Coordinates of C-alpha atoms and ligand atoms in Angstrom, one line a residue:
M411 CA -33.9 0.6 -6.7
E412 CA -31.9 2.8 -4.3
W413 CA -33.6 3.8 -1.1
E414 CA -33.1 6.9 1.0
P415 CA -33.7 6.7 4.8
V416 CA -35.7 9.4 6.3
V417 CA -35.5 9.9 10.1
G418 CA -37.1 12.2 12.6
L419 CA -36.2 11.9 16.3
E420 CA -38.2 12.5 19.4
V421 CA -35.8 13.1 22.3
H422 CA -36.9 13.0 26.0
A423 CA -34.6 14.7 28.3
E424 CA -35.0 14.9 32.1
L425 CA -34.7 18.4 33.4
R426 CA -32.3 18.9 36.3
T427 CA -34.7 20.3 38.8
Q428 CA -34.8 19.8 42.6
S429 CA -38.5 18.8 42.6
K430 CA -40.9 17.2 40.2
M431 CA -42.9 18.8 37.4
F432 CA -46.2 19.3 39.3
C433 CA -45.5 18.5 42.9
G434 CA -42.9 19.1 45.6
C435 CA -41.4 15.6 45.6
A436 CA -37.7 15.5 45.3
V437 CA -36.2 14.3 42.0
V438 CA -33.9 11.5 43.0
D439 CA -31.5 9.1 41.3
C440 CA -33.8 6.2 40.6
T441 CA -30.9 3.8 40.2
V442 CA -30.0 4.5 43.9
A443 CA -33.0 5.6 45.9
E444 CA -35.3 3.1 47.6
P445 CA -38.3 2.6 45.3
N446 CA -41.5 4.5 46.0
T447 CA -40.0 6.8 48.7
H448 CA -40.5 10.0 46.8
T449 CA -44.1 10.1 46.0
C450 CA -47.2 12.1 47.1
P451 CA -50.9 12.3 46.3
V452 CA -50.2 14.4 43.2
C453 CA -47.7 12.2 41.5
L454 CA -49.6 9.1 42.6
G455 CA -52.7 10.5 40.9
M456 CA -54.9 10.4 44.0
P457 CA -58.4 11.8 43.4
G458 CA -58.7 15.4 44.5
S459 CA -55.0 16.2 44.3
L460 CA -54.0 19.2 42.3
P461 CA -50.9 19.8 40.2
V462 CA -48.8 23.0 40.3
I463 CA -46.4 24.0 37.5
N464 CA -42.7 23.9 38.5
R465 CA -41.4 27.3 37.4
R466 CA -37.8 26.0 37.4
A467 CA -38.6 23.3 34.9
V468 CA -40.1 26.0 32.6
D469 CA -36.9 28.1 33.0
L470 CA -34.8 25.2 31.9
G471 CA -37.1 24.3 29.0
L472 CA -37.0 27.9 27.9
R473 CA -33.2 27.9 28.0
V474 CA -33.2 25.0 25.6
A475 CA -35.8 26.5 23.4
L476 CA -33.7 29.7 23.1
A477 CA -30.5 27.8 22.5
L478 CA -32.2 26.0 19.6
G479 CA -33.4 29.3 18.2
C480 CA -37.1 28.4 18.6
R481 CA -40.1 30.7 18.6
V482 CA -41.3 30.6 22.2
A483 CA -45.1 30.6 22.6
P484 CA -46.4 33.5 24.7
V485 CA -49.1 31.1 25.9
S486 CA -48.8 27.3 25.9
V487 CA -51.2 24.8 27.2
F488 CA -50.8 21.6 29.2
A489 CA -52.9 18.7 27.9
R490 CA -54.0 15.3 29.2
K491 CA -52.7 12.4 27.1
N492 CA -54.9 9.5 28.1
Y493 CA -53.8 5.9 28.1
F494 CA -53.7 3.0 30.4
Y495 CA -50.5 1.5 31.6
P496 CA -49.3 0.4 35.0
D497 CA -46.4 3.0 35.1
L498 CA -48.9 5.8 34.8
P499 CA -50.9 6.1 38.0
K500 CA -53.2 8.9 36.9
G501 CA -54.3 7.1 33.7
Y502 CA -53.1 10.1 31.8
Q503 CA -49.8 11.9 31.3
I504 CA -49.7 15.7 31.5
S505 CA -48.0 16.8 28.4
Q506 CA -48.4 19.6 25.8
Y507 CA -50.1 19.0 22.5
E508 CA -51.7 21.6 20.4
L509 CA -49.8 24.6 21.9
P510 CA -46.3 23.5 22.9
L511 CA -43.8 25.7 24.8
A512 CA -41.8 26.4 21.7
A513 CA -41.5 25.5 18.0
E514 CA -39.5 26.0 14.8
G515 CA -35.8 25.8 15.9
V516 CA -32.7 24.4 14.4
L517 CA -29.7 22.3 15.5
K518 CA -26.5 22.5 13.5
I519 CA -24.7 19.2 13.3
L520 CA -21.3 18.1 11.8
P521 CA -21.8 14.5 10.7
G522 CA -18.7 14.6 8.5
E523 CA -16.9 17.4 6.8
Q524 CA -20.1 19.3 6.0
T525 CA -22.3 21.2 8.5
R526 CA -26.0 20.2 8.3
V527 CA -29.0 22.1 9.7
I528 CA -31.7 19.9 11.2
R529 CA -35.0 21.6 11.8
I530 CA -36.6 21.3 15.2
R531 CA -40.4 21.0 15.0
R532 CA -41.4 21.5 18.6
V533 CA -40.2 21.6 22.2
H534 CA -42.6 20.8 24.9
L535 CA -42.8 20.0 28.6
E536 CA -44.3 16.9 30.1
E537 CA -43.9 14.5 33.1
D538 CA -42.1 11.2 33.2
T539 CA -43.8 7.9 34.0
G540 CA -42.8 5.5 36.7
K541 CA -40.5 2.6 36.0
L542 CA -41.5 -1.0 35.6
F543 CA -39.3 -4.0 36.6
H544 CA -40.3 -7.3 35.0
E545 CA -39.1 -10.3 37.0
E546 CA -39.2 -13.9 35.9
K547 CA -39.0 -16.0 39.1
P548 CA -41.6 -15.4 40.4
A549 CA -43.2 -13.9 37.3
R550 CA -44.3 -10.4 38.4
S551 CA -43.9 -6.8 37.5
L552 CA -42.8 -4.2 40.1
V553 CA -43.5 -0.5 39.8
D554 CA -41.2 2.3 41.1
L555 CA -43.0 5.7 41.1
N556 CA -40.1 7.8 42.2
R557 CA -39.7 8.7 38.5
A558 CA -43.4 9.5 38.0
G559 CA -43.8 13.2 37.6
V560 CA -40.1 14.0 36.9
P561 CA -39.9 16.9 34.5
L562 CA -39.2 15.9 30.9
L563 CA -38.5 18.1 27.9
E564 CA -39.5 16.5 24.6
I565 CA -37.6 17.8 21.6
V566 CA -39.0 16.7 18.2
S567 CA -37.1 17.1 15.0
E568 CA -38.4 17.4 11.4
P569 CA -37.8 14.3 9.3
D570 CA -34.5 15.8 8.1
M571 CA -31.9 13.0 8.7
H572 CA -30.9 10.6 6.1
S573 CA -28.0 8.5 7.4
V574 CA -26.8 6.8 10.6
E575 CA -24.0 9.4 10.8
E576 CA -26.5 12.2 10.8
V577 CA -28.7 10.6 13.4
K578 CA -25.6 10.0 15.6
A579 CA -24.3 13.5 15.1
Y580 CA -27.8 14.9 16.0
A581 CA -28.1 12.8 19.1
T582 CA -24.6 13.6 20.4
T583 CA -24.8 17.3 19.5
L584 CA -28.1 17.6 21.3
R585 CA -26.8 15.8 24.4
R586 CA -23.8 18.1 24.4
L587 CA -26.0 21.2 24.1
L588 CA -28.2 20.0 27.1
Q589 CA -25.0 19.6 29.1
Y590 CA -23.6 23.0 28.3
L591 CA -27.0 24.5 29.2
E592 CA -26.8 22.6 32.5
V593 CA -30.3 21.4 32.1
N594 CA -29.4 17.7 32.0
S595 CA -26.5 15.6 33.3
G596 CA -26.1 13.8 30.0
D597 CA -25.6 10.6 32.0
M598 CA -27.0 8.1 29.4
E599 CA -26.5 5.1 31.7
K600 CA -29.0 6.6 34.1
G601 CA -31.6 7.0 31.4
V602 CA -31.8 10.8 31.6
I603 CA -32.0 11.0 27.8
R604 CA -34.1 8.6 25.8
F605 CA -34.8 8.5 22.1
E606 CA -37.6 7.5 19.8
A607 CA -36.7 7.1 16.2
N608 CA -39.2 7.5 13.3
I609 CA -37.9 5.8 10.2
S610 CA -39.1 5.5 6.7
L611 CA -37.6 4.9 3.3
R612 CA -38.3 6.5 -0.1
P613 CA -36.9 6.0 -3.5
K614 CA -33.7 8.1 -3.9
G615 CA -34.7 11.4 -5.4
A616 CA -38.3 11.3 -4.3
T617 CA -39.7 14.1 -2.2
E618 CA -42.7 12.5 -0.7
L619 CA -42.4 10.7 2.7
G620 CA -42.9 7.0 2.9
T621 CA -44.8 5.1 5.6
R622 CA -42.9 5.2 8.9
V623 CA -42.4 3.1 11.9
E624 CA -41.6 4.4 15.3
I625 CA -39.0 2.7 17.5
K626 CA -39.6 3.4 21.2
N627 CA -37.4 3.5 24.2
L628 CA -33.9 3.7 22.8
N629 CA -31.6 4.5 25.8
S630 CA -28.2 4.7 24.2
F631 CA -26.5 6.0 21.1
R632 CA -25.7 2.4 20.3
A633 CA -29.3 1.2 20.5
L634 CA -30.3 4.3 18.4
T635 CA -27.9 3.6 15.6
R636 CA -28.1 -0.2 15.6
S637 CA -31.9 -0.2 15.5
M638 CA -31.8 2.3 12.6
E639 CA -29.4 0.1 10.6
Y640 CA -31.6 -2.9 11.2
E641 CA -34.8 -1.0 10.3
V642 CA -33.4 0.5 7.1
E643 CA -32.3 -3.0 5.9
R644 CA -35.6 -4.6 6.9
Q645 CA -37.7 -1.9 5.1
A646 CA -35.5 -1.9 2.0
A647 CA -35.9 -5.7 1.7
R648 CA -39.7 -5.5 2.0
L649 CA -40.1 -2.6 -0.4
S650 CA -37.8 -4.2 -2.9
E651 CA -40.1 -7.2 -2.8
G652 CA -43.0 -5.0 -3.5
Q653 CA -44.4 -5.3 0.0
A654 CA -45.8 -2.3 1.9
I655 CA -44.4 -1.1 5.3
R656 CA -46.9 -1.3 8.1
Q657 CA -47.1 1.8 10.1
E658 CA -46.5 0.6 13.6
T659 CA -44.7 1.1 16.9
L660 CA -41.6 -1.1 17.4
G661 CA -39.5 -2.1 20.3
W662 CA -35.8 -2.8 20.1
D663 CA -34.4 -6.1 21.3
E664 CA -30.8 -5.3 22.2
N665 CA -29.7 -8.9 22.6
A666 CA -31.2 -10.2 19.5
G667 CA -30.2 -7.1 17.6
R668 CA -33.6 -6.6 16.0
T669 CA -36.8 -4.6 16.2
Y670 CA -40.2 -6.2 17.1
S671 CA -43.7 -5.1 16.7
Q672 CA -45.3 -3.7 19.8
R673 CA -48.6 -2.5 18.4
S674 CA -50.1 -0.9 15.3
K675 CA -49.5 2.8 15.4
E676 CA -51.8 4.7 17.7
E677 CA -53.3 7.8 16.3
A678 CA -53.5 11.1 18.2
H679 CA -57.3 10.6 18.7
D680 CA -56.6 7.3 20.5
Y681 CA -55.1 9.5 23.3
R682 CA -58.2 11.6 23.6
Y683 CA -56.1 14.7 24.2
F684 CA -57.8 17.6 25.9
P685 CA -56.6 20.6 27.8
E686 CA -55.6 19.9 31.4
P687 CA -58.5 21.4 33.4
D688 CA -56.4 21.6 36.6
L689 CA -53.7 23.9 35.2
P690 CA -53.9 27.4 33.9
P691 CA -52.3 28.2 30.5
L692 CA -48.6 28.8 30.8
E693 CA -47.8 32.4 30.0
V694 CA -44.3 33.4 29.2
S695 CA -43.8 37.2 29.3
P696 CA -41.1 39.0 27.3
Q697 CA -39.4 39.9 30.6
W698 CA -39.3 36.3 31.7
L699 CA -37.8 35.3 28.4
E700 CA -35.3 38.1 28.5
Q701 CA -34.2 36.9 32.0
I702 CA -33.7 33.4 30.7
R703 CA -31.8 34.7 27.6
R704 CA -29.2 36.1 30.0
T705 CA -28.6 32.6 31.6
V706 CA -27.8 31.0 28.2
P707 CA -24.0 30.4 28.4
E708 CA -21.5 30.4 25.6
L709 CA -22.6 27.4 23.4
P710 CA -20.3 24.8 21.9
D711 CA -20.3 26.3 18.3
A712 CA -19.3 29.7 19.6
L713 CA -16.8 28.3 22.0
C714 CA -15.3 26.2 19.2
D715 CA -14.9 29.4 17.0
R716 CA -13.4 31.2 19.9
L717 CA -10.8 28.5 20.6
V718 CA -9.8 28.7 16.9
S719 CA -9.5 32.4 16.8
Q720 CA -8.2 33.1 20.3
F721 CA -5.7 30.3 20.6
G722 CA -4.9 29.5 17.0
L723 CA -6.1 26.0 17.2
G724 CA -7.1 23.8 14.3
R725 CA -10.8 23.2 13.8
Y726 CA -10.4 19.5 14.6
D727 CA -8.5 20.1 17.9
A728 CA -11.1 22.7 18.9
E729 CA -13.9 20.2 18.2
V730 CA -12.2 17.6 20.4
L731 CA -11.9 20.1 23.2
V732 CA -15.5 21.3 23.2
A733 CA -16.9 17.8 23.1
E734 CA -17.2 18.1 26.9
R735 CA -17.7 21.5 28.5
S736 CA -15.3 20.5 31.3
T737 CA -12.5 19.7 28.9
A738 CA -12.7 23.1 27.2
E739 CA -12.6 24.7 30.7
Y740 CA -9.6 22.6 31.7
F741 CA -7.8 23.6 28.5
Q742 CA -8.3 27.3 29.1
R743 CA -7.1 27.1 32.7
A744 CA -4.1 25.1 31.7
V745 CA -3.2 27.6 29.0
K746 CA -3.4 30.4 31.5
T747 CA -0.9 28.9 33.9
S748 CA 1.4 27.4 31.3
G749 CA 2.1 30.7 29.5
A750 CA 2.5 28.5 26.4
P751 CA 0.7 28.8 23.1
G752 CA -2.7 27.2 22.9
R753 CA -1.6 24.8 20.2
T754 CA 1.1 23.4 22.5
V755 CA -1.3 22.9 25.4
A756 CA -3.9 21.3 23.1
A757 CA -1.3 18.9 21.9
W758 CA -0.2 18.0 25.5
L759 CA -3.9 17.6 26.5
T760 CA -5.4 15.7 23.6
G761 CA -2.3 13.7 22.9
D762 CA -0.3 13.0 26.0
L763 CA -2.7 13.5 28.8
F764 CA -5.8 11.9 27.2
G765 CA -3.6 8.9 26.1
L766 CA -2.4 8.4 29.6
L767 CA -5.8 8.7 31.1
N768 CA -7.1 6.2 28.6
T769 CA -4.6 3.5 29.4
R770 CA -5.4 4.0 33.1
N771 CA -9.2 4.0 32.5
L772 CA -9.5 7.5 34.1
T773 CA -11.2 10.7 33.0
L774 CA -10.2 14.3 33.6
E775 CA -12.9 14.5 36.3
G776 CA -11.2 11.6 38.1
R777 CA -12.6 9.6 40.9
G778 CA -15.4 10.9 43.0
G779 CA -15.0 14.5 42.1
E780 CA -11.3 14.6 42.9
P781 CA -9.6 15.7 39.7
V782 CA -6.8 13.3 38.7
L783 CA -4.6 16.3 37.8
P784 CA -5.7 19.9 38.4
A785 CA -5.5 22.1 35.3
E786 CA -3.1 24.5 37.0
E787 CA -0.6 21.7 37.8
F788 CA -0.8 20.4 34.3
G789 CA -0.2 24.0 33.0
A790 CA 2.8 24.4 35.4
L791 CA 4.4 21.3 33.9
I792 CA 4.0 22.6 30.4
R793 CA 5.5 25.9 31.6
M794 CA 8.7 24.1 32.8
V795 CA 9.0 22.6 29.4
S796 CA 8.4 25.8 27.4
E797 CA 10.8 27.7 29.6
G798 CA 13.4 25.1 28.9
R799 CA 13.9 24.0 32.5
I800 CA 13.2 20.5 31.3
N801 CA 13.0 19.0 27.9
G802 CA 10.0 17.5 26.2
P803 CA 10.7 13.8 26.8
T804 CA 11.5 14.5 30.5
G805 CA 8.2 16.5 30.7
K806 CA 6.3 13.5 29.4
S807 CA 7.8 11.1 31.9
L808 CA 7.1 13.6 34.6
L809 CA 3.5 13.7 33.5
V810 CA 3.2 9.9 34.0
E811 CA 4.6 10.3 37.5
M812 CA 2.3 13.1 38.3
I813 CA -0.7 11.0 37.3
D814 CA 0.5 8.0 39.2
T815 CA 1.7 9.7 42.4
G816 CA -0.5 12.8 42.5
K817 CA 2.6 14.9 43.1
T818 CA 3.3 18.2 41.3
A819 CA 6.0 18.5 38.7
E820 CA 7.8 20.9 41.0
V821 CA 7.8 18.4 43.9
L822 CA 8.9 15.6 41.7
V823 CA 11.8 17.6 40.3
S824 CA 13.0 18.7 43.8
E825 CA 12.8 15.1 44.9
G826 CA 15.3 14.3 42.2
S827 CA 12.8 12.1 40.5
L828 CA 14.4 13.1 37.1
G829 CA 17.4 11.0 38.0
Q830 CA 19.7 14.1 38.4
I831 CA 23.1 14.0 36.9
T832 CA 25.5 14.2 39.8
D833 CA 28.6 13.2 38.0
E834 CA 30.8 16.4 38.1
D835 CA 32.7 15.6 34.9
T836 CA 29.6 15.2 32.9
L837 CA 28.2 18.5 34.2
R838 CA 31.5 20.3 33.7
S839 CA 31.7 19.2 30.1
A840 CA 28.1 20.3 29.5
V841 CA 28.9 23.7 30.9
R842 CA 32.0 24.1 28.8
K843 CA 30.2 22.9 25.7
T844 CA 27.5 25.6 26.3
L845 CA 30.1 28.3 26.6
V846 CA 32.0 27.3 23.5
E847 CA 28.7 27.2 21.5
N848 CA 27.6 30.7 22.7
P849 CA 30.6 33.0 22.3
G850 CA 28.3 36.0 21.9
Q851 CA 26.7 35.6 25.3
V852 CA 30.0 34.9 26.9
A853 CA 31.4 38.1 25.5
S854 CA 28.5 40.2 26.8
F855 CA 28.9 38.6 30.2
R856 CA 32.5 39.7 30.3
G857 CA 31.4 43.1 29.0
G858 CA 29.5 43.4 32.3
K859 CA 26.1 42.0 31.4
T860 CA 26.2 39.5 34.2
S861 CA 22.5 38.6 33.9
V862 CA 23.4 36.6 30.9
I863 CA 24.4 33.8 33.2
Q864 CA 20.8 33.0 33.8
W865 CA 20.3 32.4 30.1
L866 CA 23.4 30.2 30.0
L867 CA 22.1 28.3 32.9
G868 CA 18.9 27.7 31.0
Q869 CA 20.9 26.4 28.1
V870 CA 22.7 23.9 30.2
M871 CA 19.5 22.7 31.8
K872 CA 18.1 22.2 28.3
T873 CA 21.0 20.2 27.1
T874 CA 20.8 18.0 30.2
G875 CA 17.1 17.5 29.8
G876 CA 16.6 19.3 33.1
R877 CA 18.5 16.7 35.0
A878 CA 21.3 18.9 36.2
N879 CA 21.3 20.5 39.6
P880 CA 20.8 24.2 38.9
Q881 CA 22.9 25.3 41.9
T882 CA 25.9 23.2 40.8
V883 CA 25.6 24.4 37.2
R884 CA 25.5 28.0 38.3
K885 CA 28.6 27.5 40.4
M886 CA 30.4 25.8 37.5
L887 CA 29.4 28.6 35.1
E888 CA 30.8 31.2 37.4
E889 CA 34.0 29.3 37.8
E890 CA 34.4 28.7 34.0
L891 CA 33.6 32.3 33.1
A892 CA 36.0 33.6 35.7
R893 CA 38.7 31.3 34.5
G894 CA 38.2 32.3 30.9
S895 CA 38.6 36.0 31.6
K896 CA 41.9 35.5 33.5
E897 CA 43.4 33.7 30.5
Ligands
ADP1359 P1 -46.3 11.4 16.7 O1 -45.2 10.5 16.9 O2 -46.9 11.8 18.0 O3 -47.3 10.8 15.7 P2 -45.5 13.3 14.7 O4 -46.4 12.9 13.7 O5 -45.4 14.8 14.9 O6 -45.8 12.8 16.1 O7 -44.0 12.8 14.3 C1 -43.1 12.5 15.2 C2 -41.8 12.4 14.6 O8 -41.8 11.6 13.4 C3 -41.2 13.7 14.1 O9 -39.8 13.7 14.5 C4 -41.2 13.7 12.6 O10 -40.1 14.4 12.0 C5 -41.1 12.2 12.3 N1 -41.8 11.8 11.1 C6 -43.0 12.1 10.7 N2 -43.3 11.5 9.5 C7 -42.2 10.8 9.2 C8 -41.8 9.9 8.1 N3 -42.6 9.6 7.1 N4 -40.6 9.3 8.1 C9 -39.7 9.6 9.1 N5 -40.0 10.4 10.1 C10 -41.2 11.0 10.2
MG1360 MG1 -44.2 9.9 18.6
ZN1361 ZN1 -45.2 14.0 44.3

């Protein structure tokens, strides 16, 4: 029997707001801030405290909903999801249940050659829980409530994915979208995006859904894909033996590389959902939505199409450039200063520069916000090559020096870093060779078109790989041309 995996993902993304979802506490980097220093009666769940909806969080949530092509609810409702756990001081989480912020969207992904459309079931707002730290010696658990109440957007897909490649493409495409929309940093290491994977199998060709498990708390693409691979294999083995799959909630043990049972699957009624009595329904007017629509920037797919049509790039190169918004911006700025075709700049960027950065363990953003190489300086280097002032190989070695010294190409050249040819005889023969090879230009010079000398100078610079001193060459050209006309 051949089995087809069926996967639906629930993605939790922190929203980049200044303050928390229902109180004025600052949202801080929980990997840095002193624990429990950004809390108040509201996010601590003190009796009598009252939540207030953070309008900015709704703005950001709406931006995502629009970018996913969702139908936005004119009225959505916050609900209490009741359960007991030490990271949840109130004893319930404020979420949205029956009436979510938005529903019925789509995300286009490119898992291989073929585009696939994954349907989005719903997008809703909720609050994050605190963070638990389990220690062994002494055996105790510590709670940090700085994260309690941080705005979260939950994006739930339909069970439309059928392979690890599709799941990976969906997760990375969604992360990229959130970054482009500037609603989430995309910093996976800081836990700002977390996945839950619902996985079932069915006989290939069947249309009904099988019994699913839900794997909680997957914090990286690697954990997401590895846990899926493990689960697909485990379920296939069980089903092939004629055993049933137990509907349950699983954890993922990264070190052991396997899933483990956390609890049998809770049903919605276990949470005793009911509308949050302390918050009014959330009304989104057409005007509000229109205002948000204007803040949606050019999205990766559109940008990719534009790079192809405007700069004549291949689809693959364009995809590489739009993987990070900052890369696409860097490319466009470099093209502007280089005056060179987009294809040329793309080759320099994705081939040479990325390669160099890789070997030095650097990224375009560089260290602490200081770019390693500003796009304009990179563009200026390419300009020198495309204008023939230096040749390609020389340009490439200059690029290495630029990265390593932080100096511009112009400075490096004037410092003689190219290893200038000073030997007069070598230069003189390069000049003569150029004149012999270009009789037409020589003739027009002698016919009075003296500006041709600039072109000839360029030719000599080209044949010497930019390593000649332009002043010396010009002097020699003048001498040689004068001599020739006397003969
Ligand atoms: P909950 O997890 O709260 O029960 P849902 O029932 O709405 O929520 O489902 C959550 C996720 O599980 C969705 O992404 C959905 O696509 C996915 N899902 C539902 N049924 C299956 C199934 N049989 N196999 C795989 N994924 C499923
Ligand atoms: Mg779920
Ligand atoms: Zn607070």
